[in-house]
Coordinates of C-alpha atoms in Angstrom, one line a residue:
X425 CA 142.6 67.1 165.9
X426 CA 141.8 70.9 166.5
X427 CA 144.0 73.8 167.3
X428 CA 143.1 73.4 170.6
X429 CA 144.0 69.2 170.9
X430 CA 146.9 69.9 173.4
X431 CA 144.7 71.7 175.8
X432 CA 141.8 69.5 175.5
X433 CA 143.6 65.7 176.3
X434 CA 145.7 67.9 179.3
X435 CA 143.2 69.0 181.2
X436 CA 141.3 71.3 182.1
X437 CA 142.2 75.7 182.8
X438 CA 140.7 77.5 185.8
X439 CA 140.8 80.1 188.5
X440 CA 142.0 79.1 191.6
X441 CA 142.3 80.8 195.2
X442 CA 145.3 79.8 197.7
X443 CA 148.9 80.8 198.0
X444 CA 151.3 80.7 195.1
X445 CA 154.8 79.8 194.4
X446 CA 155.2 83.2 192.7
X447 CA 154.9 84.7 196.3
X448 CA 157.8 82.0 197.2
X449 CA 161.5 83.6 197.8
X450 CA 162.8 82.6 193.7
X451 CA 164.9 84.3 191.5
X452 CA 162.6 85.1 188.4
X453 CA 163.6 84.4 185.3
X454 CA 162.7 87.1 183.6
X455 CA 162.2 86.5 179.7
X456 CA 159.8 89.7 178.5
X457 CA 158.6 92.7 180.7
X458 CA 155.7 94.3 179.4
X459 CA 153.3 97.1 180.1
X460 CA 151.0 95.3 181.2
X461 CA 152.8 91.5 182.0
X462 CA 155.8 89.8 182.7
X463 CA 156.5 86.5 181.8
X464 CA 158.6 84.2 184.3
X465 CA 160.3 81.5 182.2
X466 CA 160.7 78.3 184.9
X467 CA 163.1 75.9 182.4
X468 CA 162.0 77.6 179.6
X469 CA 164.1 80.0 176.9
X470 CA 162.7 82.7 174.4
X471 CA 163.7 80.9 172.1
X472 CA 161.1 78.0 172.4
X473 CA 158.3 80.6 171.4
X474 CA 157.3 82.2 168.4
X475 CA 159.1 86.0 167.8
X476 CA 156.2 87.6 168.5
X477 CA 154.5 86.0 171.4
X478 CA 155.5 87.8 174.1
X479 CA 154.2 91.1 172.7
X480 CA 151.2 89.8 171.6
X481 CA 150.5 88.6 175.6
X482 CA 151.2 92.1 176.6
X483 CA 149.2 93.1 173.9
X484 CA 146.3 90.6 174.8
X485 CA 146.5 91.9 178.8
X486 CA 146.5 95.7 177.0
X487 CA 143.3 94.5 175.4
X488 CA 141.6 93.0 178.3
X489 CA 142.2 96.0 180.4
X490 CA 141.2 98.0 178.2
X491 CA 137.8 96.5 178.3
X492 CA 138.1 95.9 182.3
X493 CA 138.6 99.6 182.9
X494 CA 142.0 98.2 184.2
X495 CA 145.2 100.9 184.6
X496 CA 147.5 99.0 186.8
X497 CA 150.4 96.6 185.8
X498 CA 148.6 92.7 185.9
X499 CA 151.2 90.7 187.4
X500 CA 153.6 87.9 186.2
X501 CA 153.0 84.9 184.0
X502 CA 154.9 82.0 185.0
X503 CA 155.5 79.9 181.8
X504 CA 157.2 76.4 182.9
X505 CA 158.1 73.6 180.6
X506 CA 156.0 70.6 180.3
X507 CA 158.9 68.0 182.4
X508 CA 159.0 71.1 185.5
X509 CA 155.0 71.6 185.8
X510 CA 154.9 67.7 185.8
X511 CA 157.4 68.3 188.6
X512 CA 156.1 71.1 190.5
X513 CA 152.5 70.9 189.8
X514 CA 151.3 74.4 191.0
X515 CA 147.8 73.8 190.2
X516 CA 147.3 70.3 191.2
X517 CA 146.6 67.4 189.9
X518 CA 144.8 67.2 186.1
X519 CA 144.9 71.0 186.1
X520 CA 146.3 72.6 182.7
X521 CA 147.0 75.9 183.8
X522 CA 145.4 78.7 186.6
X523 CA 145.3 82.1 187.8
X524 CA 145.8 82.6 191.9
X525 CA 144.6 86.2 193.1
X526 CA 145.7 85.9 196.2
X527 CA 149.4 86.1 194.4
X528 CA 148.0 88.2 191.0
X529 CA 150.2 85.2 188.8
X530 CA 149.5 83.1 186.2
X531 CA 151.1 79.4 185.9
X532 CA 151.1 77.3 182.9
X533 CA 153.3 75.1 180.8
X534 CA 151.3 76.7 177.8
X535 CA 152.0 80.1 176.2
X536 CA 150.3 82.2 175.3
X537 CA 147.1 81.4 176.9
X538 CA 144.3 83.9 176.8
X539 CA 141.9 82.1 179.2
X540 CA 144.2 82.5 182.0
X541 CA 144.8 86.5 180.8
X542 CA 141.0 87.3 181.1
X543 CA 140.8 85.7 184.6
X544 CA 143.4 87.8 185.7
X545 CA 142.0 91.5 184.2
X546 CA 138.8 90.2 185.4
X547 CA 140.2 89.6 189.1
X548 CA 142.2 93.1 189.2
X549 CA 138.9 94.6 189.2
X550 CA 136.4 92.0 190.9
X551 CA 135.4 88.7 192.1
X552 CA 132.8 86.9 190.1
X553 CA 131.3 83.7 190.9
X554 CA 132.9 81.2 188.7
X555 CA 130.1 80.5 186.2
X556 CA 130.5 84.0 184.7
X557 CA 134.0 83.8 185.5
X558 CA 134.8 81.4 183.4
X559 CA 131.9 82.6 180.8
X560 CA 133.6 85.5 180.6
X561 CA 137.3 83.8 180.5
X562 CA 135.6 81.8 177.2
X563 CA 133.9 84.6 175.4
X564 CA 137.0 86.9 175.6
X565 CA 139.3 84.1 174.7
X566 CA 140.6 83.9 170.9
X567 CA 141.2 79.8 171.4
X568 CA 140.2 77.9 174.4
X569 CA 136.5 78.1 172.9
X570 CA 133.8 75.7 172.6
X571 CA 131.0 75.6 170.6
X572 CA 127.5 75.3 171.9
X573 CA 123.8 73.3 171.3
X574 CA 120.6 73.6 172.3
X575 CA 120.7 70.2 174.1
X576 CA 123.1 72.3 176.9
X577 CA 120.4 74.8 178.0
X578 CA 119.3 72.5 181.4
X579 CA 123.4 72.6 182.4
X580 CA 123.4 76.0 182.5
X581 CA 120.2 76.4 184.2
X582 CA 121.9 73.9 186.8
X583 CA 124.8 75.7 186.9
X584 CA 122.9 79.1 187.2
X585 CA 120.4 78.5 189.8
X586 CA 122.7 76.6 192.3
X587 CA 126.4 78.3 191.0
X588 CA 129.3 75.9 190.8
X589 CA 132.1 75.3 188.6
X590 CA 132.3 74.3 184.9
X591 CA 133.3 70.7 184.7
X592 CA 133.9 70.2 180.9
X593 CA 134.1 71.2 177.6
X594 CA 130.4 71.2 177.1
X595 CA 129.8 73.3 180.2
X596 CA 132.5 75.8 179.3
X597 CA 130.4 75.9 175.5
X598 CA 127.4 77.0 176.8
X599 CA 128.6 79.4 179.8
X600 CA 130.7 81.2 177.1
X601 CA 127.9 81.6 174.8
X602 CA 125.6 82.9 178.0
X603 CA 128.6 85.2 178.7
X604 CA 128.3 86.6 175.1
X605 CA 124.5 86.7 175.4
X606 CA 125.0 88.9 178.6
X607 CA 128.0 91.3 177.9
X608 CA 126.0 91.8 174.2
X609 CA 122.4 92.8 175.7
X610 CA 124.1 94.6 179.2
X611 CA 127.4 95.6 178.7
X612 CA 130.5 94.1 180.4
X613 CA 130.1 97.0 182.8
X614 CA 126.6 95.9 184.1
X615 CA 128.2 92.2 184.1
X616 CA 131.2 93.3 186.3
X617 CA 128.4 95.3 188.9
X618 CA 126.8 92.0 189.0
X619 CA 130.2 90.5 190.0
X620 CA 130.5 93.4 192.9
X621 CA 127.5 92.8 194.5
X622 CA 127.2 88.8 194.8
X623 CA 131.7 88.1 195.4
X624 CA 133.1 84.6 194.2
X625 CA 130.4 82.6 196.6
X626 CA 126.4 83.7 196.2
X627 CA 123.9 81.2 196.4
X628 CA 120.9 80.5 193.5
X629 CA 118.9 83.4 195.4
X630 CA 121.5 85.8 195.7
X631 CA 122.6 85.4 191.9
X632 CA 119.3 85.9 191.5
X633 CA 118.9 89.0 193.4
X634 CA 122.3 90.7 192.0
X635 CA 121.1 89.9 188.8
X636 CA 117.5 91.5 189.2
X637 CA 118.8 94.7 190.6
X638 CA 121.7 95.4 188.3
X639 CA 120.4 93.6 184.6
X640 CA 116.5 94.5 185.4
X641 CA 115.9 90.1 185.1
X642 CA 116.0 87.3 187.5
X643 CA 118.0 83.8 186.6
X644 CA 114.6 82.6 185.2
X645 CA 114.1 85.9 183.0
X646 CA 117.6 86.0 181.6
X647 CA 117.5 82.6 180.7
X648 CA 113.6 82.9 179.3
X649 CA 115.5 85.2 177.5
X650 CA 118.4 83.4 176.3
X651 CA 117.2 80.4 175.1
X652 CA 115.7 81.1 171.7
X653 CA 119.3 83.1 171.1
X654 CA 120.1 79.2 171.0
X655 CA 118.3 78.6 168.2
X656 CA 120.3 80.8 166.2
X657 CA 123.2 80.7 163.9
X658 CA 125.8 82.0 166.7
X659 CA 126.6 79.1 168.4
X660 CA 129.8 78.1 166.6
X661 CA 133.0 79.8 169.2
X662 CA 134.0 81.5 166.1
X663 CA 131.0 83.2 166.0
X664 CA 130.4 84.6 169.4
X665 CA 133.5 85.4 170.3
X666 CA 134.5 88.7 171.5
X667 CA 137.6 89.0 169.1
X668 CA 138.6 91.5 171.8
X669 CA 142.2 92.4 170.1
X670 CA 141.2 93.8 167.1
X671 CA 137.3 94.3 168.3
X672 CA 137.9 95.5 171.8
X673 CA 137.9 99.5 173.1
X674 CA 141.9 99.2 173.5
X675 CA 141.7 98.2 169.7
X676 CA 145.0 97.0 170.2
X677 CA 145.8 94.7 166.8
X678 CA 148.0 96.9 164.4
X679 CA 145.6 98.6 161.6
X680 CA 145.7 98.0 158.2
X681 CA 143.8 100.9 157.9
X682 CA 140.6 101.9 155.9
X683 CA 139.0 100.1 152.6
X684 CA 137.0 102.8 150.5
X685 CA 134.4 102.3 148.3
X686 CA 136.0 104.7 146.1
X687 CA 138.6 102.7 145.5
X688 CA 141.5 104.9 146.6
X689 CA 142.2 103.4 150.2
X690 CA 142.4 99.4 150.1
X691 CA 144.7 97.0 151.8
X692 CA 147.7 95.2 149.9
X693 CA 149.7 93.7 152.8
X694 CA 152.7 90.7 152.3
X695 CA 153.2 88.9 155.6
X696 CA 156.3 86.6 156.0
X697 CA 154.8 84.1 157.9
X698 CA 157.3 82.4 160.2
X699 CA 157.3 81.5 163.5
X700 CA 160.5 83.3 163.7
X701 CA 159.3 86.5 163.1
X702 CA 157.9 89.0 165.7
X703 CA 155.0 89.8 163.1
X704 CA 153.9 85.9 165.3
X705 CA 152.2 84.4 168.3
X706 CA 152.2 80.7 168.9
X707 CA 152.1 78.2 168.7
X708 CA 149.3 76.2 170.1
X709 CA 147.7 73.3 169.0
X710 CA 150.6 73.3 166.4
X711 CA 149.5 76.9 165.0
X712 CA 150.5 80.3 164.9
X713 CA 148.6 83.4 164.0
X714 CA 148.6 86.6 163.6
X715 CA 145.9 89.3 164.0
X716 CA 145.1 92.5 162.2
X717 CA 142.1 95.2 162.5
X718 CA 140.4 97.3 159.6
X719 CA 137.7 99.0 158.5
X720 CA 135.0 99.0 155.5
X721 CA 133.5 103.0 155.1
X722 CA 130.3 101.2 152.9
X723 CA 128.4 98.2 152.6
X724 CA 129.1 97.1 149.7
X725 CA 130.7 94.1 147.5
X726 CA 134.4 94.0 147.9
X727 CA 137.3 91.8 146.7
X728 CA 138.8 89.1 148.8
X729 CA 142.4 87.8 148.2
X730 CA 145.1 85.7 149.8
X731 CA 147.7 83.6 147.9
X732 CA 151.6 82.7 148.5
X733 CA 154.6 84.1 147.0
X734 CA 157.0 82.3 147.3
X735 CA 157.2 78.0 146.2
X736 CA 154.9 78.4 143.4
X737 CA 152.6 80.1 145.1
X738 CA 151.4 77.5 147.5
X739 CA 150.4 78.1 151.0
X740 CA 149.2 74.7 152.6
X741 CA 147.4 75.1 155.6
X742 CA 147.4 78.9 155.7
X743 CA 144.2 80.2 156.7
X744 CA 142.4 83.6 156.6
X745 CA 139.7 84.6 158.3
X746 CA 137.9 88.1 158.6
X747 CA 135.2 88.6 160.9
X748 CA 132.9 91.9 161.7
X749 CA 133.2 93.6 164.9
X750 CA 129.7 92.9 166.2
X751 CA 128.0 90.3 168.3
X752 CA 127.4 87.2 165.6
X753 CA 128.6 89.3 162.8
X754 CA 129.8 88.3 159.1
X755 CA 132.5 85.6 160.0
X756 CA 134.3 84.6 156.4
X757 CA 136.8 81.8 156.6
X758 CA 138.8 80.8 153.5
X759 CA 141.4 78.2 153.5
X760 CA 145.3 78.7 151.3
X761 CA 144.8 81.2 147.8
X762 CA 141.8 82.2 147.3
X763 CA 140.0 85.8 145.3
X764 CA 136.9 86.4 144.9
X765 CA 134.0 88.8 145.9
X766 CA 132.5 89.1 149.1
X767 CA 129.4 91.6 150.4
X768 CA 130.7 93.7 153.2
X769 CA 128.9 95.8 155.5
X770 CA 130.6 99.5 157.0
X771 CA 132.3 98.9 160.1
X772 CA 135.5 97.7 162.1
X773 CA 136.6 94.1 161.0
X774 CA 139.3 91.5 162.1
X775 CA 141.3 89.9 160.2
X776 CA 143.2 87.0 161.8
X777 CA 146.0 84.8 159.3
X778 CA 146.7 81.2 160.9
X779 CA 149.2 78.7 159.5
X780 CA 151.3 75.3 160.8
X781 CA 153.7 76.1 162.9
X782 CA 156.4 75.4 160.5
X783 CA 155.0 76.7 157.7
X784 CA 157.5 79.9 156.2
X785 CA 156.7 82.0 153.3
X786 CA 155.2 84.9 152.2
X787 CA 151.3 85.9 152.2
X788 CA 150.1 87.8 150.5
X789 CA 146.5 89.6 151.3
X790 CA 144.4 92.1 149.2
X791 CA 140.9 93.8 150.4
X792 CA 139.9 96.7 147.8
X793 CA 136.7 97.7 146.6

């Protein structure tokens, strides 16, 4: 099963409008207070987290408002365990997790969960209907993604010219990939305008409209449009994703700094990889991960490397990816040690390292010209 298993059997993650029990007279729990969250442990510990999850959600929300053009403090995240959201239910019935506006918090038995992040940024600044909600809640995501096939085009056409909810993975694939499609060609700005002008509720027409007089296209143009991007080779969720932490303006993943072509500036990091450590987020679906930003000054070939240090060197399950910072860019994905040469083009890059969630050891990871 994939990272995302645990989410996928639970149920499904959404916005939803209504009271809250975060608005209810409780004594928080108060496990991290961040810049930009706080996270609300209901039966939960620190200790039942990796070290570094907490900053990496206030992180994430850093990143997310950052794009946004959020300044204020988001709100809390209530993180429950699994037996007291059985108990309490806050979202209902078959509902993973959600995000309530009305009360600015977040409730889930999952953590962290950047679906639920982006829909609150999103709602500190505007109310969208829920298909570019949620589009914009999957493309701005660094998990709950789905990938995407031409066979999907006639849902979101459905979905777009009478505006309703996602109802499954599929649907969430292909409004994700529109959402990509739209914040790529427009800007998330000019998406957000669209947001202000139709609120949570327009009909076909009035999508329509908001869409024509902020993005210059109708629905029927915009999706003209869009459908031979589905022909392409960006349809994977790893491949149109925004990879907002390391990619996003906030560019809020540490830096590893700068890989020359002259050699004299490359990256040589060793990561102890343990779940214990605050260098960590996770887990989910049974991973953790950490991510990383850099950049490449010229396009040309560099040298790839990642291998253990410790246990003879092996590192089963560890995972490496770098990706570029641009829509559909260069997305290389290597699994345990690996070197080798790879063509690399100038620009920002993310690197993100995934491994079991029990894996511990050292990593090391090389990038030099």
């Amino acid at each position: 099963m994939g990272r995302l298993s645990a989410i996928a059997v639970a149920g499904i993650i959404v916005l939803l409008l209504g009271s809250s029990a975060c608005t209810e007279p409780y004594e928080p729990n108060w496990l991290f207070q961040g810049e930009w969250i706080d996270i609300d442990g209901r039966d939960r510990t620190a200790d039942e987290t990796c070290g570094g999850t907490f900053a990496y959600v206030d992180a994430y929300a850093g990143a997310l408002a950052g794009e946004f053009g959020v300044t204020a403090h988001l709100g809390p995240f209530r993180w429950y365990s699994p037996e007291q959201y059985a108990a309490e239910l806050p979202c209902g019935d078959d509902i993973l997790a959600c995000y309530l506006p009305s009360a600015r918090c977040i409730h889930s038995p999952v953590l962290p969960l950047d679906h639920e992040l982006v829909h609150m940024a999103v709602a500190a600044t505007v109310s969208c209907p829920d298909v570019l909600n949620e589009g914009l809640a999957v493309f701005y995501d660094s998990a709950f993604g789905r990938d995407t096939k031409t066979s999907s085009f006639e849902l979101l056409v459905d979905l777009m010219e009478a505006p309703s909810h996602p109802s499954g993975s599929v649907e969430y694939g292909i409004v994700g990939r529109f959402a990509a499609y739209l914040v790529e060609h427009f800007g998330v700005d000019a998406v957000l305008d669209v947001c202000r002008v139709t609120g949570r509720y327009p009909d076909g027409p009035a999508l329509s409209a908001a869409l024509e007089s902020v993005l210059g296209r109708t629905t029927q143009q915009l999706l003209a449009d869009f459908k031979p991007a589905l022909g392409s080779s960006c349809n994977r969720f790893k491949d149109y994703q925004s990879r907002v932490f390391a990619c996003g303006a906030a560019q809020a993943a540490p830096d590893l700094g700068l890989v020359s072509v002259d050699g004299e500036h490359r990256i040589e990091e060793t990561f102890t990889v343990d779940c214990a450590n605050d260098i960590m987020a996770g887990p989910l679906g049974d991973e953790m991960w950490l991510t990383r930003r850099f950049e490449i000054d010229a396009d040309e070939i560099y040298i790839l490397g990642m291998w253990g240090l410790d246990d003879g060197e092996e590192i089963p399950g560890v995972e490496l990816t770098v990706a570029k910072c641009e829509p559909c860019g260069k997305v290389l994905t290597a699994p345990e040690a690996f070197i080798g040469p790879e063509q690399l083009d100038a620009g920002r890059y993310a690197l993100e390292l995934r491994a079991p969630a029990d894996f511990r050891g050292r990593v090391y990871v090389k990038i030099q010209h």
